Amino acid sequence: MMRVLAVYGIDSSYGERFADYVNQKEKIPFTAMAFSNLEKLLQYSEEHTVEILLVDEEAREQVRDVKAKQVMVLCQGELVEQKEELPSIYKYQSGDCVMREVMARYCSQPVEPGLALLGTRAVVMGIYSPVNRCFKSSLALTLSQQLARDESVLYMNLEEYSGFSRLVSSDYEMDLSDVLYLYKQGAYNWMRLKSMVYNWGNMDYIPPVRYAEDLSQVSPDEMAMLIDRISRESGYDKVVVDVGQMGRGALPVLSVCDVVYMPVREDMVSAAKLEEFDEYLEEADDGSVRDKIQRLKLPSPGRIGRREGYLEQLLFGEMGDYVRQLLKGRGPEH
C-alpha cells in the first residue's frame, strides 16, 4: 500500500521542492505529493489515505476537514505549543532534518507490527581486528564512502569511543544508544530507526553511542540479531559495521556478516594477538566465521594535517585507492 505524505501551503514552490526531495530518497517509505489548492487536497483525501499532512502554519486552519491520519505544522519561526497540540517542525532546515523530525513524530504514534522496507537482504560487511592501531576505522569509513557512490549504504560503528562526531563536526539528538534502548524494550522497527539515521555525503549512518557503557544494554547475541534485522528490513544494499573491540563477544556479530575484513600488522605483538585469536576461533567457531575473514595489510592513510576534510582525504588518497582495488577484485556479491 502506498503511504502518502501530503504537503500543503501557501508557498507552492517549497512544497514541490520538498516532495521531489522525499521521492528521490529511496529509504523514505512515503510517496510525497504537494498541494497548493485546498479543494484538490480535500478531494484527494476523500478518495485516498493520507498518512501524514505537512501544512504551513499560516494555512493550518484551512485543513481541518482534510482526512489525514496525522497532521504536522511547518513553522517559519520559533516553535510554540498550540492548543490543538499538533506537532511542529521548523520549516527552513535541510530535507534530512525535516524528515528525521517527521519520522520521529510519526513513530510516536502506534506503528503497524512488522513494518519494514522489504527486499533483498543487505550484504553485511564487518570490519574487525584483534590488533590495535591498524587503521581499521579508516578502512570502514573509506569502504562505506566508496560503496555509497553506487549503492545505498548504512554505516554502523560499535566502538566505545569512535570519535566519529568530531570527524564530521556534528551533534546528534538521537544515536545508537537510542536504537539499542528501543530494541531492548521491544519497540524497535525500521520506521523508528529512520528517525535516527543521518547522512554524510552519499553514506547513511547511525551515530555511535554517546556513552561507552550504553553498548552493554544488549548482549553480543542481541547485537547480532539487531544487525541482522536491520540488514533484512531496511532496504539497504550494504551495511558496513565497524565492530570495535568486543573481545570474545565479537564472534556473534561476525557470524551475521557476509564478509569480514581484518586489518593486520606484522610486528611481534600484533602477530601474537592474531595467534591467540586464531586459537580462540579453533575452539569456539565451527568454521563459518573463519571462512568469511579476509586479512588485509592496509596502507597508511599518510599524513593528514587537518581534521577537517579527513574523510574526503581518505577516499581520494592511498586508502581510497586500496579500497577500490579491494572491491574490484574481491567484493562480495548478493
Coordinates of C-alpha atoms in Angstrom, one line a residue:
M1 CA 0.0 0.0 0.0
M2 CA 1.3 3.4 -1.0
R3 CA 1.9 5.7 2.1
V4 CA 1.2 9.3 1.1
L5 CA 2.8 12.3 2.7
A6 CA 1.0 15.4 1.6
V7 CA 2.4 18.9 1.7
Y8 CA 0.1 21.9 1.7
G9 CA 0.8 25.6 2.0
I10 CA 0.8 29.0 0.5
D11 CA 4.4 28.6 -0.8
S12 CA 3.8 26.0 -3.5
S13 CA 7.4 26.0 -4.6
Y14 CA 8.5 24.8 -1.2
G15 CA 6.0 22.0 -1.3
E16 CA 7.1 20.9 -4.7
R17 CA 10.8 21.0 -3.9
F18 CA 10.2 19.1 -0.7
A19 CA 8.1 16.5 -2.4
D20 CA 10.8 16.0 -5.0
Y21 CA 13.4 15.5 -2.3
V22 CA 11.3 12.9 -0.5
N23 CA 10.5 11.0 -3.7
Q24 CA 14.2 10.8 -4.6
K25 CA 15.2 9.3 -1.3
E26 CA 14.9 5.5 -1.7
K27 CA 14.8 4.8 2.0
I28 CA 11.9 7.1 3.0
P29 CA 8.8 4.9 3.0
F30 CA 6.4 7.6 1.7
T31 CA 5.3 9.0 -1.6
A32 CA 5.2 12.8 -1.2
M33 CA 2.6 14.9 -3.0
A34 CA 2.5 18.7 -3.0
F35 CA -0.8 20.6 -3.0
S36 CA -1.4 24.3 -3.4
N37 CA -5.1 24.1 -4.0
L38 CA -7.3 23.2 -1.0
E39 CA -10.2 21.8 -3.0
K40 CA -7.9 19.3 -4.7
L41 CA -6.4 18.3 -1.4
L42 CA -9.8 17.7 0.1
Q43 CA -10.9 15.7 -2.9
Y44 CA -7.8 13.6 -2.8
S45 CA -8.1 12.9 1.0
E46 CA -11.7 11.7 0.4
E47 CA -10.6 9.1 -2.2
H48 CA -7.2 8.1 -0.8
T49 CA -5.5 7.6 2.5
V50 CA -3.2 10.5 3.6
E51 CA -0.8 9.1 6.2
I52 CA 0.9 12.4 7.1
L53 CA -0.1 16.0 6.2
L54 CA 2.5 18.7 6.5
V55 CA 0.9 22.1 6.5
D56 CA 2.2 25.7 6.7
E57 CA 1.4 27.4 10.0
E58 CA -0.5 30.1 8.1
A59 CA -2.8 27.5 6.5
R60 CA -3.3 25.3 9.5
E61 CA -6.9 26.5 10.0
Q62 CA -7.8 25.6 6.3
V63 CA -7.1 21.9 6.6
R64 CA -9.5 21.0 9.5
D65 CA -11.7 19.0 7.1
V66 CA -8.8 17.2 5.4
K67 CA -8.8 13.5 6.2
A68 CA -5.3 12.7 7.3
K69 CA -4.0 10.2 9.9
Q70 CA -1.5 12.7 11.3
V71 CA -1.1 16.4 10.8
M72 CA 2.2 18.3 11.4
V73 CA 2.7 22.1 11.2
L74 CA 5.7 23.6 9.3
C75 CA 6.7 26.7 11.3
Q76 CA 8.8 29.5 10.0
G77 CA 10.0 30.9 13.3
E78 CA 10.1 29.9 17.0
L79 CA 8.2 26.7 17.8
V80 CA 5.4 27.3 20.2
E81 CA 2.8 25.0 21.8
Q82 CA -0.6 25.1 20.1
K83 CA -3.9 24.4 21.7
E84 CA -4.5 21.6 19.3
E85 CA -1.1 20.1 20.2
L86 CA -0.2 19.4 16.6
P87 CA 3.5 18.5 16.3
S88 CA 5.5 21.5 14.9
I89 CA 8.6 21.3 12.8
Y90 CA 10.9 24.1 11.7
K91 CA 10.4 24.6 8.0
Y92 CA 13.7 26.1 6.9
Q93 CA 16.2 23.4 7.6
S94 CA 17.6 20.6 5.4
G95 CA 15.3 18.0 4.0
D96 CA 17.1 15.3 6.0
C97 CA 16.5 17.2 9.2
V98 CA 12.8 17.8 8.4
M99 CA 12.2 14.1 7.5
R100 CA 14.0 13.0 10.7
E101 CA 11.7 15.1 12.8
V102 CA 8.7 13.9 10.7
M103 CA 9.6 10.2 11.3
A104 CA 10.3 10.8 15.0
R105 CA 6.8 12.3 15.4
Y106 CA 5.1 9.8 13.2
C107 CA 6.6 7.0 15.2
S108 CA 5.4 8.5 18.5
Q109 CA 2.0 7.1 17.4
P110 CA 1.3 3.3 17.4
V111 CA 3.1 1.7 14.4
E112 CA 2.0 -1.3 12.5
P113 CA 3.8 -4.5 13.7
G114 CA 6.4 -5.8 11.3
L115 CA 6.7 -2.6 9.4
A116 CA 9.7 -2.8 7.2
L117 CA 11.2 -1.9 3.8
L118 CA 11.3 -5.4 2.5
G119 CA 13.5 -6.6 -0.3
T120 CA 16.8 -8.3 -0.8
R121 CA 18.8 -8.7 2.4
A122 CA 21.7 -6.2 2.6
V123 CA 25.2 -7.6 2.4
V124 CA 26.7 -7.1 5.9
M125 CA 30.4 -6.2 5.8
G126 CA 32.2 -6.4 9.1
I127 CA 35.5 -4.6 9.8
Y128 CA 37.3 -6.2 12.8
S129 CA 40.7 -6.9 14.1
P130 CA 42.2 -8.0 17.4
V131 CA 45.2 -5.8 16.5
N132 CA 45.3 -2.2 17.6
R133 CA 46.3 0.8 15.5
C134 CA 45.8 -1.0 12.3
F135 CA 43.7 1.7 10.5
K136 CA 40.6 -0.4 11.0
S137 CA 38.2 2.5 11.3
S138 CA 39.8 4.4 8.4
L139 CA 39.1 1.3 6.3
A140 CA 35.5 1.1 7.5
L141 CA 34.9 4.8 6.7
T142 CA 36.6 4.7 3.3
L143 CA 34.8 1.5 2.4
S144 CA 31.4 3.0 3.3
Q145 CA 32.0 6.1 1.3
Q146 CA 33.2 4.2 -1.8
L147 CA 30.3 1.8 -1.8
A148 CA 27.8 4.7 -1.3
R149 CA 28.8 6.2 -4.6
D150 CA 26.9 3.4 -6.4
E151 CA 24.8 1.7 -3.8
S152 CA 22.7 2.5 -0.7
V153 CA 24.9 2.1 2.4
L154 CA 24.4 2.2 6.1
Y155 CA 27.4 2.6 8.3
M156 CA 27.4 1.4 11.9
N157 CA 30.1 1.9 14.5
L158 CA 30.2 -0.3 17.6
E159 CA 33.3 1.2 19.2
E160 CA 33.2 2.6 22.7
Y161 CA 35.0 5.8 21.6
S162 CA 34.7 6.2 17.9
G163 CA 35.5 9.9 17.5
F164 CA 33.1 10.0 14.6
S165 CA 31.1 13.0 15.7
R166 CA 34.3 15.0 15.8
L167 CA 35.3 13.9 12.4
V168 CA 32.0 15.1 10.8
S169 CA 31.7 18.0 13.2
S170 CA 28.1 17.2 14.1
D171 CA 26.0 16.8 17.3
Y172 CA 23.0 14.4 17.4
E173 CA 19.7 14.3 19.2
M174 CA 19.5 10.5 18.7
D175 CA 22.2 7.8 18.2
L176 CA 22.9 4.1 18.6
S177 CA 22.2 4.4 22.3
D178 CA 18.6 5.1 21.5
V179 CA 18.4 2.3 18.9
L180 CA 19.7 -0.2 21.5
Y181 CA 17.2 1.0 24.1
L182 CA 14.3 0.6 21.7
Y183 CA 15.5 -2.8 20.7
K184 CA 15.8 -3.9 24.3
Q185 CA 12.3 -2.7 25.0
G186 CA 10.8 -4.5 22.1
A187 CA 9.8 -1.1 20.5
Y188 CA 12.3 -1.2 17.6
N189 CA 11.1 -1.0 14.0
W190 CA 12.6 0.4 10.7
M191 CA 10.4 3.5 10.9
R192 CA 11.8 4.4 14.3
L193 CA 15.3 3.7 13.1
K194 CA 14.9 6.0 10.1
S195 CA 14.4 8.9 12.5
M196 CA 17.8 8.2 13.9
V197 CA 19.7 7.8 10.6
Y198 CA 21.8 10.7 9.4
N199 CA 23.6 11.3 6.1
W200 CA 27.1 12.3 5.2
G201 CA 27.7 12.7 1.5
N202 CA 26.0 9.6 0.0
M203 CA 26.5 7.5 3.1
D204 CA 23.8 7.0 5.7
Y205 CA 24.9 6.3 9.3
I206 CA 23.7 5.7 12.8
P207 CA 25.7 8.0 15.1
P208 CA 27.7 5.8 17.5
V209 CA 26.8 5.6 21.2
R210 CA 27.3 8.8 23.2
Y211 CA 28.4 6.8 26.3
A212 CA 30.6 3.7 26.2
E213 CA 28.5 1.9 28.8
D214 CA 25.4 2.1 26.6
L215 CA 26.9 -0.8 24.5
S216 CA 26.2 -3.0 27.5
Q217 CA 22.4 -2.5 27.1
V218 CA 22.4 -5.5 24.8
S219 CA 24.3 -8.8 24.7
P220 CA 26.6 -9.7 21.8
D221 CA 23.9 -12.1 20.6
E222 CA 21.2 -9.4 20.7
M223 CA 23.6 -7.0 18.9
A224 CA 24.0 -9.6 16.2
M225 CA 20.2 -10.1 15.9
L226 CA 19.7 -6.4 15.6
I227 CA 22.2 -6.0 12.8
D228 CA 20.7 -9.0 11.0
R229 CA 17.2 -7.4 11.3
I230 CA 18.5 -4.1 10.0
S231 CA 20.0 -5.9 7.0
R232 CA 16.7 -7.7 6.3
E233 CA 14.3 -4.9 6.8
S234 CA 15.9 -1.6 6.0
G235 CA 16.2 -1.9 2.2
Y236 CA 19.9 -1.0 2.1
D237 CA 22.3 -2.7 -0.4
K238 CA 25.2 -2.8 2.1
V239 CA 25.5 -2.5 5.9
V240 CA 29.1 -1.7 7.0
V241 CA 29.8 -2.5 10.6
D242 CA 32.9 -1.2 12.4
V243 CA 32.9 -3.9 15.1
G244 CA 35.2 -2.3 17.6
Q245 CA 37.0 -4.1 20.4
M246 CA 34.3 -6.5 21.7
G247 CA 36.7 -9.2 22.8
R248 CA 35.1 -12.7 22.6
G249 CA 31.7 -11.0 22.3
A250 CA 32.6 -10.2 18.7
L251 CA 32.0 -13.7 17.4
P252 CA 28.2 -13.5 17.3
V253 CA 28.4 -10.2 15.4
L254 CA 31.0 -11.6 13.0
S255 CA 28.7 -14.6 12.4
V256 CA 26.0 -12.4 10.8
C257 CA 28.5 -10.7 8.5
D258 CA 28.8 -11.9 4.9
V259 CA 32.4 -10.9 4.8
V260 CA 34.9 -9.8 7.5
Y261 CA 37.8 -7.5 6.6
M262 CA 40.5 -7.9 9.2
P263 CA 43.4 -5.5 9.0
V264 CA 46.6 -7.0 10.4
R265 CA 50.2 -5.9 11.2
E266 CA 53.4 -7.8 11.1
D267 CA 55.1 -6.7 14.4
M268 CA 55.7 -9.2 17.1
V269 CA 52.9 -8.1 19.4
S270 CA 50.3 -8.0 16.6
A271 CA 51.4 -11.4 15.4
A272 CA 51.0 -12.8 18.9
K273 CA 47.5 -11.3 19.2
L274 CA 46.5 -12.9 15.9
E275 CA 47.7 -16.3 17.1
E276 CA 45.6 -16.0 20.2
F277 CA 42.6 -15.0 18.1
D278 CA 43.1 -18.0 15.8
E279 CA 43.3 -20.3 18.7
Y280 CA 40.0 -19.0 20.0
L281 CA 38.4 -19.5 16.6
E282 CA 39.6 -23.1 16.6
E283 CA 37.8 -23.7 19.9
A284 CA 34.7 -21.5 19.5
D285 CA 33.9 -21.3 15.8
D286 CA 32.5 -24.0 13.6
G287 CA 34.4 -22.6 10.6
S288 CA 31.6 -20.2 9.5
V289 CA 33.4 -17.1 10.7
R290 CA 36.9 -18.2 9.6
D291 CA 35.7 -18.7 6.1
K292 CA 34.5 -15.1 5.9
I293 CA 37.7 -13.4 7.1
Q294 CA 39.9 -11.6 4.6
R295 CA 43.1 -10.5 6.2
L296 CA 44.4 -7.2 4.9
K297 CA 47.7 -5.3 5.1
L298 CA 46.5 -1.8 4.8
P299 CA 48.5 1.2 3.5
S300 CA 49.0 4.1 5.9
P301 CA 46.5 6.9 5.3
G302 CA 49.5 9.1 5.1
R303 CA 50.0 12.5 6.8
I304 CA 46.8 14.5 7.0
G305 CA 47.5 17.7 8.8
R306 CA 43.9 18.9 9.5
R307 CA 40.9 17.1 10.9
E308 CA 38.5 19.0 8.6
G309 CA 38.0 17.0 5.4
Y310 CA 39.7 13.9 6.8
L311 CA 37.0 11.6 5.4
E312 CA 37.3 13.0 1.9
Q313 CA 41.1 12.7 2.1
L314 CA 40.7 9.1 3.0
L315 CA 38.5 8.4 0.0
F316 CA 40.8 10.2 -2.5
G317 CA 44.1 9.2 -1.0
E318 CA 46.0 5.9 -0.8
M319 CA 43.4 4.3 1.4
G320 CA 40.7 5.0 -1.2
D321 CA 42.9 3.5 -4.0
Y322 CA 43.4 0.4 -1.9
V323 CA 39.6 0.0 -1.2
R324 CA 38.7 0.5 -4.8
Q325 CA 41.1 -2.3 -5.8
L326 CA 39.8 -4.5 -3.0
L327 CA 36.2 -4.1 -4.1
K328 CA 37.1 -4.6 -7.8
G329 CA 38.8 -7.9 -7.1
R330 CA 37.2 -9.4 -4.1
G331 CA 34.0 -7.6 -3.2
P332 CA 31.1 -9.8 -2.0
E333 CA 28.0 -10.1 -4.2
H334 CA 24.4 -10.6 -3.3

